[in-house]
Coordinates of C-alpha atoms in Angstrom, one line a residue:
Chain G
X1 CA 25.2 -81.5 -33.5
X2 CA 23.3 -83.3 -30.8
X3 CA 19.5 -83.1 -30.8
X4 CA 17.3 -84.2 -28.0
X5 CA 13.7 -83.9 -26.9
X6 CA 12.5 -82.5 -23.6
X7 CA 9.3 -83.7 -21.9
X8 CA 6.7 -81.0 -22.5
X9 CA 3.3 -82.5 -21.8
X10 CA 2.9 -83.5 -25.4
X11 CA 3.6 -86.8 -27.2
X12 CA 6.3 -85.3 -29.3
X13 CA 8.0 -83.2 -26.6
X14 CA 10.1 -80.1 -27.4
X15 CA 13.2 -80.1 -29.6
X16 CA 16.5 -78.9 -28.0
X17 CA 20.1 -78.9 -28.9
X18 CA 22.6 -80.2 -26.3
X19 CA 26.2 -79.1 -25.9
X20 CA 29.0 -81.6 -26.5
X21 CA 29.6 -82.0 -22.8
X22 CA 25.8 -82.7 -22.3
X23 CA 25.7 -80.0 -19.6
X24 CA 23.7 -77.3 -21.4
X25 CA 21.0 -76.9 -23.9
X26 CA 19.1 -74.4 -26.1
X27 CA 15.5 -74.8 -27.2
X28 CA 15.0 -75.0 -30.9
X29 CA 11.7 -73.0 -30.7
X30 CA 11.3 -70.8 -33.7
X31 CA 13.3 -73.2 -35.9
X32 CA 11.5 -76.5 -35.3
X33 CA 9.2 -77.3 -32.3
X34 CA 9.8 -81.1 -32.5
X35 CA 12.4 -83.5 -34.0
X36 CA 9.7 -84.8 -36.4
X37 CA 9.2 -81.2 -37.7
X38 CA 13.0 -80.7 -38.1
X39 CA 13.3 -83.9 -40.1
X40 CA 10.4 -83.0 -42.4
X41 CA 12.1 -79.6 -43.1
X42 CA 15.8 -80.6 -42.7
X43 CA 17.2 -78.5 -45.6
X44 CA 15.6 -75.4 -44.2
X45 CA 16.3 -76.0 -40.5
X46 CA 19.8 -77.5 -40.6
X47 CA 21.7 -74.2 -40.9
X48 CA 19.8 -72.4 -38.1
X49 CA 20.1 -75.5 -35.9
X50 CA 23.9 -75.5 -36.5
X51 CA 24.1 -71.8 -35.6
X52 CA 22.3 -72.7 -32.3
X53 CA 24.8 -75.5 -31.7
X54 CA 27.8 -73.2 -32.2
X55 CA 26.3 -70.7 -29.7
X56 CA 26.1 -73.7 -27.2
X57 CA 29.8 -74.5 -27.8
X58 CA 30.6 -70.9 -27.0
X59 CA 29.1 -71.3 -23.6
X60 CA 25.5 -70.2 -24.0
X61 CA 22.5 -72.3 -22.8
X62 CA 20.5 -73.5 -19.9
X63 CA 21.5 -76.4 -17.7
X64 CA 20.4 -79.6 -19.3
X65 CA 17.8 -81.5 -17.2
X66 CA 18.7 -85.1 -18.0
X67 CA 15.7 -86.4 -16.0
X68 CA 13.3 -84.8 -18.4
X69 CA 14.8 -86.2 -21.6
X70 CA 12.5 -88.3 -23.8
X71 CA 13.6 -90.5 -26.7
X72 CA 14.9 -88.1 -29.4
X73 CA 11.9 -89.1 -31.5
X74 CA 9.3 -90.1 -29.0
X75 CA 7.1 -91.6 -31.7
X76 CA 7.8 -92.2 -35.4
X77 CA 5.7 -93.1 -38.4
X78 CA 8.0 -96.0 -39.2
X79 CA 10.5 -98.3 -37.5
X80 CA 12.2 -100.8 -39.7
X81 CA 14.7 -103.0 -37.9
X82 CA 17.4 -104.8 -39.7
X83 CA 19.6 -107.7 -38.6
X84 CA 22.8 -106.8 -40.4
X85 CA 25.4 -108.4 -38.2
X86 CA 25.9 -111.9 -39.6
X87 CA 27.7 -113.2 -36.6
X88 CA 24.5 -112.9 -34.5
X89 CA 22.5 -114.9 -37.0
X90 CA 25.1 -117.6 -37.3
X91 CA 25.4 -118.1 -33.5
X92 CA 21.6 -118.3 -33.1
X93 CA 21.2 -120.8 -36.0
X94 CA 24.1 -123.0 -34.7
X95 CA 22.8 -123.0 -31.1
X96 CA 19.2 -123.8 -32.0
X97 CA 20.0 -126.2 -34.9
X98 CA 18.1 -124.0 -37.3
X99 CA 18.7 -124.0 -41.0
X100 CA 20.6 -120.9 -42.2
X101 CA 18.4 -118.1 -43.5
X102 CA 19.3 -118.4 -47.2
X103 CA 19.2 -114.9 -48.6
X104 CA 21.5 -112.4 -50.1
X105 CA 19.2 -109.6 -49.1
X106 CA 19.2 -107.6 -45.8
X107 CA 16.9 -109.0 -43.1
X108 CA 14.4 -106.5 -41.9
X109 CA 11.0 -106.3 -40.1
X110 CA 8.6 -103.5 -39.4
X111 CA 8.2 -102.9 -35.7
X112 CA 6.2 -100.8 -33.2
X113 CA 6.9 -97.1 -33.8
X114 CA 4.1 -95.3 -32.0
X115 CA 6.3 -94.9 -28.9
X116 CA 10.0 -95.0 -28.2
X117 CA 10.9 -95.0 -24.5
X118 CA 13.4 -92.7 -22.9
X119 CA 16.8 -94.2 -22.3
X120 CA 16.6 -93.6 -18.5
X121 CA 13.0 -94.7 -17.9
X122 CA 11.8 -98.0 -16.4
X123 CA 10.5 -100.5 -18.9
X124 CA 7.2 -102.1 -17.8
X125 CA 6.7 -105.6 -19.3
X126 CA 4.1 -108.2 -18.5
X127 CA 6.0 -111.4 -17.5
X128 CA 9.5 -112.7 -16.7
X129 CA 8.3 -115.9 -18.3
X130 CA 8.4 -114.2 -21.7
X131 CA 12.2 -114.3 -21.7
X132 CA 13.0 -110.6 -21.4
X133 CA 16.1 -109.6 -23.3
X134 CA 17.8 -106.4 -24.5
X135 CA 19.4 -105.8 -27.9
X136 CA 22.0 -103.1 -28.2
X137 CA 22.1 -101.6 -31.7
X138 CA 22.7 -98.5 -33.8
X139 CA 20.0 -96.7 -35.8
X140 CA 19.5 -93.9 -38.2
X141 CA 16.7 -91.4 -38.9
X142 CA 16.0 -90.6 -42.5
X143 CA 14.3 -87.7 -44.3
X144 CA 11.8 -88.6 -47.0
X145 CA 13.3 -91.2 -49.3
X146 CA 11.7 -91.8 -52.7
X147 CA 10.7 -95.3 -53.7
X148 CA 13.5 -97.0 -55.7
X149 CA 16.4 -94.9 -54.2
X150 CA 19.5 -97.0 -54.9
X151 CA 22.0 -97.7 -52.1
X152 CA 24.6 -95.5 -53.9
X153 CA 22.3 -92.5 -53.4
X154 CA 20.9 -93.4 -50.0
X155 CA 23.6 -92.2 -47.5
X156 CA 22.5 -88.5 -48.1
X157 CA 19.2 -89.4 -46.5
X158 CA 20.8 -90.3 -43.2
X159 CA 20.1 -87.2 -41.1
X160 CA 20.7 -88.5 -37.6
X161 CA 22.3 -91.5 -35.8
X162 CA 20.9 -93.2 -32.7
X163 CA 21.7 -95.8 -30.0
X164 CA 18.8 -98.1 -29.4
X165 CA 17.9 -100.9 -27.0
X166 CA 15.5 -103.1 -28.9
X167 CA 13.6 -105.0 -26.2
X168 CA 12.8 -108.6 -27.1
X169 CA 10.7 -111.3 -25.6
X170 CA 12.6 -114.5 -26.4
X171 CA 10.0 -117.1 -25.4
X172 CA 7.6 -115.6 -28.0
X173 CA 10.1 -114.8 -30.7
X174 CA 10.6 -118.3 -32.3
X175 CA 6.8 -119.0 -32.1
X176 CA 6.1 -115.8 -34.1
X177 CA 9.1 -116.3 -36.4
X178 CA 7.9 -119.8 -37.4
X179 CA 4.7 -118.4 -38.9
X180 CA 6.7 -116.2 -41.3
X181 CA 4.7 -113.2 -40.3
X182 CA 7.5 -111.7 -38.2
X183 CA 7.2 -110.4 -34.6
X184 CA 4.3 -108.5 -32.9
X185 CA 4.2 -109.7 -29.3
X186 CA 8.0 -110.5 -29.2
X187 CA 8.9 -106.9 -29.9
X188 CA 7.5 -104.3 -27.5
X189 CA 8.6 -100.6 -27.6
X190 CA 12.3 -99.9 -27.9
X191 CA 14.3 -97.5 -25.7
X192 CA 16.6 -94.9 -27.2
X193 CA 19.6 -93.0 -25.8
X194 CA 19.0 -89.3 -25.4
X195 CA 21.0 -87.7 -28.2
X196 CA 20.3 -88.1 -31.9
X197 CA 23.5 -86.9 -33.6
X198 CA 24.3 -85.7 -37.1
X199 CA 26.7 -88.1 -38.9
X200 CA 29.5 -85.5 -38.8
X201 CA 29.4 -85.6 -35.0
X202 CA 30.8 -89.1 -35.2
X203 CA 33.9 -88.0 -37.1
X204 CA 36.0 -90.9 -38.3
X205 CA 33.6 -93.3 -36.6
X206 CA 31.0 -92.7 -39.4
X207 CA 32.1 -94.4 -42.6
X208 CA 30.7 -96.9 -45.1
X209 CA 27.3 -96.3 -43.6
X210 CA 28.3 -97.8 -40.3
X211 CA 29.0 -96.6 -36.8
X212 CA 32.6 -97.7 -36.1
X213 CA 32.4 -97.7 -32.3
X214 CA 32.2 -100.4 -29.6
X215 CA 28.8 -100.7 -28.0
X216 CA 29.4 -101.2 -24.3
X217 CA 26.8 -103.1 -22.3
X218 CA 26.7 -103.7 -18.6
X219 CA 24.1 -105.8 -16.8
X220 CA 23.5 -105.0 -13.2
X221 CA 26.8 -103.2 -13.2
X222 CA 28.8 -106.1 -14.6
X223 CA 30.5 -106.0 -18.0
X224 CA 28.4 -107.9 -20.6
X225 CA 30.0 -107.0 -23.9
X226 CA 31.5 -104.3 -26.2
X227 CA 31.2 -105.5 -29.8
X228 CA 31.9 -103.1 -32.5
X229 CA 29.5 -101.5 -35.0
X230 CA 31.8 -101.9 -38.0
X231 CA 30.9 -105.5 -38.8
X232 CA 27.6 -105.0 -40.5
X233 CA 27.3 -107.1 -43.6
X234 CA 25.1 -104.3 -45.0
X235 CA 25.6 -100.6 -44.3
X236 CA 22.7 -98.3 -43.5
X237 CA 22.6 -97.1 -47.1
X238 CA 21.9 -100.7 -48.1
X239 CA 19.2 -101.0 -45.5
X240 CA 17.6 -97.7 -46.8
X241 CA 17.6 -99.0 -50.4
X242 CA 16.1 -102.3 -49.2
X243 CA 13.3 -100.5 -47.3
X244 CA 12.6 -98.1 -50.2
X245 CA 12.4 -100.8 -52.9
X246 CA 8.5 -100.7 -53.0
X247 CA 7.6 -97.8 -50.8
X248 CA 8.4 -94.1 -50.3
X249 CA 10.0 -93.8 -46.8
X250 CA 8.3 -91.1 -44.7
X251 CA 10.5 -88.4 -43.2
X252 CA 11.4 -89.6 -39.7
X253 CA 11.7 -93.3 -40.6
X254 CA 14.0 -95.0 -38.1
X255 CA 16.1 -97.9 -39.4
X256 CA 18.0 -100.2 -37.0
X257 CA 21.2 -102.2 -37.5
X258 CA 20.0 -105.2 -35.4
X259 CA 22.0 -106.4 -32.4
X260 CA 25.6 -105.5 -32.7
X261 CA 27.7 -108.7 -32.9
X262 CA 31.3 -109.6 -33.8
X263 CA 33.2 -112.6 -35.1
X264 CA 35.5 -112.1 -32.0
X265 CA 32.6 -112.7 -29.6
X266 CA 34.8 -114.8 -27.3
X267 CA 36.7 -111.6 -26.3
X268 CA 34.2 -108.8 -27.0
X269 CA 31.1 -110.4 -25.7
X270 CA 27.6 -109.7 -26.9
X271 CA 24.8 -107.1 -26.9
X272 CA 22.0 -109.4 -26.0
X273 CA 21.4 -112.3 -23.6
X274 CA 20.1 -114.5 -26.3
X275 CA 23.4 -114.5 -28.1
X276 CA 25.4 -115.1 -24.9
X277 CA 23.0 -118.0 -24.2
X278 CA 23.6 -119.3 -27.7
X279 CA 27.4 -119.2 -27.2
X280 CA 26.9 -121.1 -23.9
X281 CA 24.7 -123.7 -25.6
X282 CA 27.3 -124.3 -28.4
X283 CA 30.1 -124.6 -25.8
X284 CA 28.4 -126.8 -23.2
X285 CA 25.0 -127.9 -24.5
X286 CA 22.9 -125.6 -22.4
X287 CA 22.5 -121.9 -21.6
X288 CA 23.8 -120.7 -18.2
X289 CA 22.8 -117.0 -18.3
X290 CA 19.1 -116.4 -17.4
X291 CA 16.9 -113.9 -19.1
X292 CA 16.1 -110.7 -17.3
X293 CA 14.2 -110.5 -14.0
X294 CA 12.2 -107.5 -12.9
X295 CA 14.5 -104.8 -11.4
X296 CA 17.5 -106.0 -13.4
X297 CA 19.4 -103.0 -14.7
X298 CA 20.8 -102.6 -18.2
X299 CA 23.3 -100.0 -19.3
X300 CA 24.5 -99.2 -22.9
X301 CA 26.8 -96.6 -24.2
X302 CA 28.9 -96.3 -27.4
X303 CA 32.5 -96.0 -26.2
X304 CA 33.7 -92.5 -27.1
X305 CA 30.3 -91.9 -28.8
X306 CA 28.0 -88.9 -28.6
X307 CA 24.7 -90.6 -27.9
X308 CA 24.6 -90.5 -24.1
X309 CA 23.7 -93.6 -22.3
X310 CA 20.8 -96.0 -21.9
X311 CA 20.4 -97.0 -18.2
X312 CA 17.2 -98.5 -17.1
X313 CA 15.4 -101.2 -15.2
X314 CA 12.8 -103.7 -16.3
X315 CA 9.7 -103.6 -14.1
X316 CA 6.4 -105.5 -13.9
X317 CA 3.3 -103.9 -15.6
X318 CA 1.1 -102.6 -12.8
Chain K
X1 CA -22.4 -92.8 -38.2
X2 CA -20.1 -92.5 -41.2
X3 CA -16.8 -90.6 -40.7
X4 CA -14.6 -89.5 -43.6
X5 CA -11.7 -87.3 -44.3
X6 CA -11.6 -84.5 -46.8
X7 CA -8.3 -83.5 -48.5
X8 CA -7.2 -80.3 -46.9
X9 CA -3.6 -79.7 -47.8
X10 CA -2.4 -81.4 -44.6
X11 CA -1.4 -85.1 -44.1
X12 CA -4.3 -85.8 -41.8
X13 CA -7.0 -83.9 -43.8
X14 CA -10.2 -82.6 -42.3
X15 CA -12.8 -84.8 -40.5
X16 CA -16.3 -84.8 -41.9
X17 CA -19.5 -86.8 -41.3
X18 CA -21.3 -88.2 -44.3
X19 CA -25.0 -88.8 -44.7
X20 CA -26.2 -92.4 -45.1
X21 CA -26.9 -91.7 -48.8
X22 CA -23.3 -90.4 -49.2
X23 CA -24.6 -87.3 -50.9
X24 CA -24.0 -84.7 -48.1
X25 CA -21.6 -83.9 -45.4
X26 CA -20.9 -81.7 -42.4
X27 CA -17.5 -80.7 -41.2
X28 CA -16.6 -81.8 -37.6
X29 CA -14.7 -78.6 -37.0
X30 CA -15.0 -77.6 -33.4
X31 CA -15.5 -81.2 -32.3
X32 CA -12.4 -82.8 -33.8
X33 CA -10.3 -81.6 -36.7
X34 CA -9.1 -85.0 -37.7
X35 CA -10.1 -88.6 -37.3
X36 CA -7.0 -89.2 -35.2
X37 CA -8.1 -86.5 -32.8
X38 CA -11.6 -87.9 -32.6
X39 CA -10.2 -91.4 -31.8
X40 CA -8.0 -90.0 -29.1
X41 CA -10.9 -88.2 -27.4
X42 CA -13.7 -90.6 -28.4
X43 CA -15.7 -90.5 -25.1
X44 CA -15.9 -86.7 -25.3
X45 CA -16.6 -86.4 -29.1
X46 CA -18.9 -89.2 -29.8
X47 CA -22.1 -87.5 -28.6
X48 CA -21.5 -84.2 -30.5
X49 CA -20.5 -86.2 -33.6
X50 CA -23.8 -88.2 -33.3
X51 CA -25.7 -84.9 -33.0
X52 CA -24.1 -83.8 -36.2
X53 CA -25.0 -87.1 -37.9
X54 CA -28.6 -86.7 -37.0
X55 CA -28.7 -83.2 -38.4
X56 CA -27.3 -84.7 -41.6
X57 CA -30.1 -87.3 -41.7
X58 CA -32.6 -84.4 -41.3
X59 CA -31.4 -82.9 -44.6
X60 CA -28.6 -80.5 -43.5
X61 CA -25.2 -80.5 -45.0
X62 CA -23.1 -79.6 -48.0
X63 CA -22.8 -81.7 -51.2
X64 CA -20.1 -84.4 -50.6
X65 CA -17.2 -84.1 -53.0
X66 CA -16.2 -87.7 -53.5
X67 CA -13.2 -86.7 -55.5
X68 CA -11.6 -85.1 -52.5
X69 CA -12.0 -87.9 -50.0
X70 CA -8.8 -89.4 -48.5
X71 CA -8.6 -92.6 -46.6
X72 CA -10.6 -92.1 -43.4
X73 CA -7.3 -92.2 -41.4
X74 CA -4.7 -91.0 -43.9
X75 CA -1.9 -92.1 -41.7
X76 CA -1.9 -94.2 -38.5
X77 CA 0.6 -94.8 -35.7
X78 CA 0.0 -98.6 -36.0
X79 CA -1.3 -101.0 -38.6
X80 CA -1.5 -104.7 -37.5
X81 CA -2.8 -107.0 -40.2
X82 CA -4.2 -110.4 -39.2
X83 CA -4.8 -113.5 -41.4
X84 CA -8.0 -114.7 -39.7
X85 CA -9.7 -116.6 -42.5
X86 CA -8.4 -120.1 -42.3
X87 CA -9.6 -121.1 -45.7
X88 CA -7.2 -118.7 -47.3
X89 CA -4.2 -120.2 -45.5
X90 CA -5.3 -123.7 -46.3
X91 CA -5.5 -123.0 -50.0
X92 CA -2.2 -121.3 -50.1
X93 CA -0.5 -124.1 -48.2
X94 CA -2.0 -126.8 -50.4
X95 CA -1.2 -125.1 -53.6
X96 CA 2.4 -124.4 -52.7
X97 CA 3.0 -127.6 -50.9
X98 CA 3.9 -125.7 -47.7
X99 CA 3.7 -127.2 -44.3
X100 CA 0.7 -126.0 -42.3
X101 CA 1.4 -123.1 -40.0
X102 CA 1.0 -124.9 -36.7
X103 CA -0.4 -122.4 -34.2
X104 CA -3.5 -121.9 -32.2
X105 CA -2.8 -118.2 -32.1
X106 CA -4.0 -115.5 -34.5
X107 CA -1.5 -114.8 -37.3
X108 CA -0.6 -111.1 -37.4
X109 CA 2.2 -108.8 -38.8
X110 CA 3.0 -105.1 -38.4
X111 CA 2.7 -103.2 -41.6
X112 CA 3.3 -99.8 -43.2
X113 CA 1.1 -97.3 -41.4
X114 CA 2.5 -93.9 -42.4
X115 CA 0.1 -93.6 -45.3
X116 CA -3.2 -95.1 -46.3
X117 CA -4.2 -94.4 -49.9
X118 CA -7.7 -93.1 -50.9
X119 CA -10.0 -95.7 -52.2
X120 CA -10.4 -93.9 -55.5
X121 CA -6.7 -92.9 -56.2
X122 CA -4.3 -94.6 -58.5
X123 CA -1.8 -96.9 -56.9
X124 CA 1.8 -96.4 -58.2
X125 CA 3.9 -99.5 -57.9
X126 CA 7.4 -100.1 -59.3
X127 CA 7.1 -103.3 -61.3
X128 CA 4.6 -105.7 -62.8
X129 CA 7.2 -108.4 -62.2
X130 CA 6.6 -108.1 -58.5
X131 CA 3.4 -110.0 -58.8
X132 CA 0.9 -107.2 -58.0
X133 CA -2.1 -108.4 -56.1
X134 CA -5.0 -107.0 -54.1
X135 CA -6.5 -108.3 -50.9
X136 CA -10.0 -107.3 -49.9
X137 CA -10.5 -107.3 -46.1
X138 CA -12.3 -105.7 -43.2
X139 CA -10.6 -103.7 -40.5
X140 CA -11.2 -101.8 -37.3
X141 CA -9.8 -98.7 -35.6
X142 CA -9.4 -98.9 -31.8
X143 CA -9.0 -96.3 -29.1
X144 CA -6.2 -96.8 -26.6
X145 CA -6.1 -100.4 -25.4
X146 CA -4.1 -101.2 -22.3
X147 CA -1.5 -104.0 -22.4
X148 CA -3.0 -107.2 -21.3
X149 CA -6.7 -106.5 -22.2
X150 CA -8.4 -109.8 -22.6
X151 CA -10.6 -110.7 -25.6
X152 CA -13.7 -110.6 -23.5
X153 CA -13.1 -106.9 -22.8
X154 CA -11.8 -105.9 -26.2
X155 CA -14.9 -105.3 -28.3
X156 CA -15.6 -102.0 -26.5
X157 CA -12.3 -100.7 -28.0
X158 CA -13.6 -101.1 -31.6
X159 CA -14.7 -97.5 -32.4
X160 CA -14.8 -97.7 -36.2
X161 CA -15.0 -100.4 -39.0
X162 CA -13.3 -100.2 -42.4
X163 CA -13.0 -101.8 -45.8
X164 CA -9.4 -102.2 -46.9
X165 CA -7.4 -103.2 -50.0
X166 CA -4.1 -104.6 -48.7
X167 CA -1.9 -104.4 -51.7
X168 CA 0.6 -107.3 -51.9
X169 CA 3.6 -108.1 -54.1
X170 CA 3.5 -111.9 -54.5
X171 CA 6.9 -112.4 -56.1
X172 CA 8.5 -111.0 -53.0
X173 CA 6.2 -112.3 -50.3
X174 CA 7.5 -115.9 -50.0
X175 CA 11.1 -114.7 -50.1
X176 CA 10.4 -112.4 -47.1
X177 CA 8.2 -114.9 -45.3
X178 CA 10.9 -117.6 -45.5
X179 CA 13.2 -115.4 -43.3
X180 CA 10.7 -115.4 -40.5
X181 CA 11.0 -111.6 -40.3
X182 CA 7.6 -110.9 -42.1
X183 CA 7.0 -108.6 -44.9
X184 CA 8.5 -105.2 -45.8
X185 CA 8.9 -105.0 -49.5
X186 CA 5.9 -107.3 -50.2
X187 CA 3.5 -105.0 -48.4
X188 CA 3.3 -101.4 -49.8
X189 CA 0.7 -98.9 -48.5
X190 CA -3.0 -100.1 -48.3
X191 CA -6.0 -98.4 -49.8
X192 CA -9.1 -97.8 -47.7
X193 CA -12.8 -97.2 -48.7
X194 CA -14.0 -93.7 -47.8
X195 CA -16.2 -94.2 -44.8
X196 CA -15.1 -95.4 -41.4
X197 CA -18.3 -96.4 -39.7
X198 CA -19.3 -97.0 -36.1
X199 CA -20.2 -100.7 -35.4
X200 CA -24.0 -99.8 -34.9
X201 CA -24.1 -98.6 -38.5
X202 CA -23.6 -102.2 -39.5
X203 CA -26.7 -103.3 -37.6
X204 CA -27.1 -107.1 -37.6
X205 CA -24.0 -107.4 -39.8
X206 CA -21.8 -106.6 -36.7
X207 CA -21.7 -109.5 -34.4
X208 CA -19.2 -111.8 -32.7
X209 CA -16.5 -109.2 -33.6
X210 CA -17.0 -109.9 -37.3
X211 CA -18.5 -108.1 -40.3
X212 CA -21.2 -110.4 -41.6
X213 CA -21.3 -109.0 -45.1
X214 CA -20.1 -110.3 -48.5
X215 CA -17.1 -108.4 -49.9
X216 CA -17.7 -108.0 -53.6
X217 CA -14.7 -107.7 -55.8
X218 CA -14.6 -107.0 -59.5
X219 CA -11.5 -106.9 -61.7
X220 CA -11.7 -104.8 -64.8
X221 CA -15.4 -104.8 -64.5
X222 CA -15.7 -108.6 -64.2
X223 CA -17.0 -110.4 -61.1
X224 CA -14.1 -111.8 -59.1
X225 CA -15.6 -112.9 -55.8
X226 CA -17.9 -112.1 -53.0
X227 CA -16.8 -114.2 -49.9
X228 CA -18.4 -113.4 -46.6
X229 CA -16.8 -111.7 -43.6
X230 CA -18.4 -114.1 -41.1
X231 CA -15.9 -117.0 -41.5
X232 CA -13.1 -115.5 -39.4
X233 CA -11.5 -118.1 -37.1
X234 CA -10.8 -115.2 -34.7
X235 CA -13.0 -112.2 -34.2
X236 CA -11.6 -108.7 -34.0
X237 CA -11.8 -108.9 -30.2
X238 CA -9.4 -111.8 -30.3
X239 CA -7.1 -109.9 -32.7
X240 CA -7.1 -106.9 -30.3
X241 CA -6.2 -109.1 -27.3
X242 CA -3.4 -110.8 -29.3
X243 CA -2.0 -107.4 -30.3
X244 CA -2.2 -106.0 -26.8
X245 CA -0.5 -109.0 -25.1
X246 CA 2.8 -107.2 -24.6
X247 CA 2.1 -103.6 -25.7
X248 CA -0.3 -100.8 -25.0
X249 CA -2.2 -100.1 -28.3
X250 CA -2.1 -96.5 -29.3
X251 CA -5.4 -94.8 -30.0
X252 CA -5.9 -95.0 -33.8
X253 CA -4.5 -98.5 -34.2
X254 CA -5.9 -100.2 -37.3
X255 CA -6.3 -104.0 -37.2
X256 CA -7.1 -106.0 -40.3
X257 CA -8.9 -109.3 -40.8
X258 CA -6.7 -110.5 -43.6
X259 CA -8.1 -111.5 -47.0
X260 CA -11.7 -112.5 -46.8
X261 CA -12.0 -116.2 -47.8
X262 CA -14.7 -118.8 -47.5
X263 CA -14.9 -122.6 -47.4
X264 CA -17.4 -122.3 -50.3
X265 CA -14.8 -120.7 -52.5
X266 CA -15.9 -122.7 -55.5
X267 CA -19.1 -120.6 -55.7
X268 CA -18.2 -117.4 -53.9
X269 CA -14.8 -116.8 -55.4
X270 CA -11.9 -115.0 -53.7
X271 CA -10.7 -111.6 -52.6
X272 CA -7.2 -111.8 -54.0
X273 CA -5.5 -113.1 -57.2
X274 CA -3.1 -115.3 -55.2
X275 CA -6.0 -117.4 -53.7
X276 CA -7.6 -117.8 -57.1
X277 CA -4.3 -118.9 -58.6
X278 CA -3.9 -121.4 -55.7
X279 CA -7.3 -122.8 -56.5
X280 CA -6.3 -123.2 -60.1
X281 CA -3.0 -124.8 -59.2
X282 CA -4.8 -127.4 -57.0
X283 CA -7.3 -128.1 -59.8
X284 CA -5.0 -128.2 -62.8
X285 CA -1.4 -128.1 -61.6
X286 CA -0.8 -124.5 -62.7
X287 CA -2.2 -121.0 -62.2
X288 CA -4.2 -119.5 -65.1
X289 CA -5.0 -116.0 -63.8
X290 CA -2.2 -113.5 -64.1
X291 CA -1.2 -111.0 -61.5
X292 CA -2.2 -107.3 -62.2
X293 CA -0.9 -105.3 -65.1
X294 CA -0.5 -101.5 -65.0
X295 CA -3.9 -99.9 -65.7
X296 CA -5.9 -102.9 -64.4
X297 CA -8.8 -101.7 -62.3
X298 CA -10.0 -103.2 -59.1
X299 CA -13.3 -102.5 -57.4
X300 CA -14.4 -103.6 -53.9
X301 CA -17.6 -103.0 -52.0
X302 CA -19.3 -104.7 -49.0
X303 CA -22.7 -105.7 -50.4
X304 CA -25.3 -103.7 -48.5
X305 CA -22.5 -102.2 -46.4
X306 CA -21.9 -98.6 -45.4
X307 CA -18.1 -98.2 -46.3
X308 CA -18.5 -96.9 -49.9
X309 CA -16.3 -98.5 -52.5
X310 CA -12.7 -98.9 -53.4
X311 CA -12.3 -98.4 -57.2
X312 CA -8.8 -97.8 -58.5
X313 CA -6.1 -98.5 -61.0
X314 CA -2.5 -99.7 -60.6
X315 CA 0.0 -97.5 -62.3
X316 CA 3.8 -97.5 -62.8
X317 CA 5.8 -95.3 -60.5
X318 CA 7.0 -92.3 -62.6

């Protein structure tokens, strides 16, 4: 089933279910008012939500007002973003002459979670000089995960799957990374495609804790890339176990895959400007593709996937 | 005034005001149910809360049940921890032969904010082998801070001041730091002393965006250190401006000073084991003080300060 959140004058919005054709919806009122509530009581609400979803597929429902959709979880208690596609890291290291990050553990940082932007809303940022970049990635929402949960028991905690644009400011990122403290300024709020979907909604495309779909990105209407979600070195179950090693994960934790990136980047392209620039630097000594300018438009969609699209412009903070 | 949160069967608890002698309290019901609500509507609730506080000082109120106090903000949408005491960084770098972190910017990472532990509750952690350590520090809670707020306008956003124990796992910290992604496993939930106080409650001890009080730490009843909060290289106004450079700060953002540390460490001691071990390494080539064992007890209090104490034991996760 496909869950979404309708703008409602409150920070958490109102939970709705959307039909598979994204044309109709039914409010989840009486079952769970918000997606956060649903995740906190998933075992109790899943069956009634699925009953609602099947009524939708039988033709019930109101017209879905796409213009009023928020991020599925408009704010979360925790956002942990991985970097699980090794090809991305290798290209960045090669282009910038960095030493490889020597670790057999997943890479992960804690990011801003007090707001997630709608996939179709403008994104206000302070300066083009910050090196504005997008990062297309997949993500999951977990229920409560006890500290010490091993990877082998972690997949059952994946309740919903997401498509995310992790906005990044590349002029600041290496400065913050060099301190070892991770990113604060370099990682403003992410945008999220409108539908949070249960893993079964992905069918065969959900296996090994990975989303086996190409993530198609266009920039100002031009093809930019369509790398495939299958090439994660660690699956989402591994990322959950990593995150829960020394903490209980709160219900509603969002975990990201990091920028989708493939070994066959020469033909499938990339999901972020920084990686394309790295490829250009390796090939010709310098990057040719600029970072984003205000009013540039970025579009992301998982080909054949159920998440809906991200389609938005970067704007200057007023 | 001194705000606190009483356990109430809900994640956010119930907001109360405590008397200066910490013996009595009055519920803030009807003004703001929770501290998060109060922070979101500070301009409207401050005057009625102050009226309640003055009734308390005139002798009204119920006996304060210290055993049912939670962290003042039991969960927050954002926790950004600085490392603003340069002496701490210098000692760590010297002891471990690390290159100095070359930056003229404040150091800051985003940490776990979905729960803050009560200052008098046991702290369950998975393994003594992780190098369990405490970090005594001061913190602030802000109201909503617009992106781009300069340091010169930031102090007005400091609504409350805190005393925090930032639990740290030292065997994991350098491994995560080396990736540049910052800490996830090395930084489990923090503990917080019971009273969140308005800056005026600190009197002369609140100036230049710093808490001018010694932070006294005892370990298993033995003196450990009492470094002074004044030696921050950046004040909290600088930390706010740094955090808000590329994001709006949500109301209820907690910002930490990092471990309190002084140039005169030889006489005032430290606020974390890791720093004492660094001092031992510099003096004699190896550390003598072990990290915490389960059932070790740590106590923190700002001398002459209004925060109440942190007094708790580390235990094994069941």
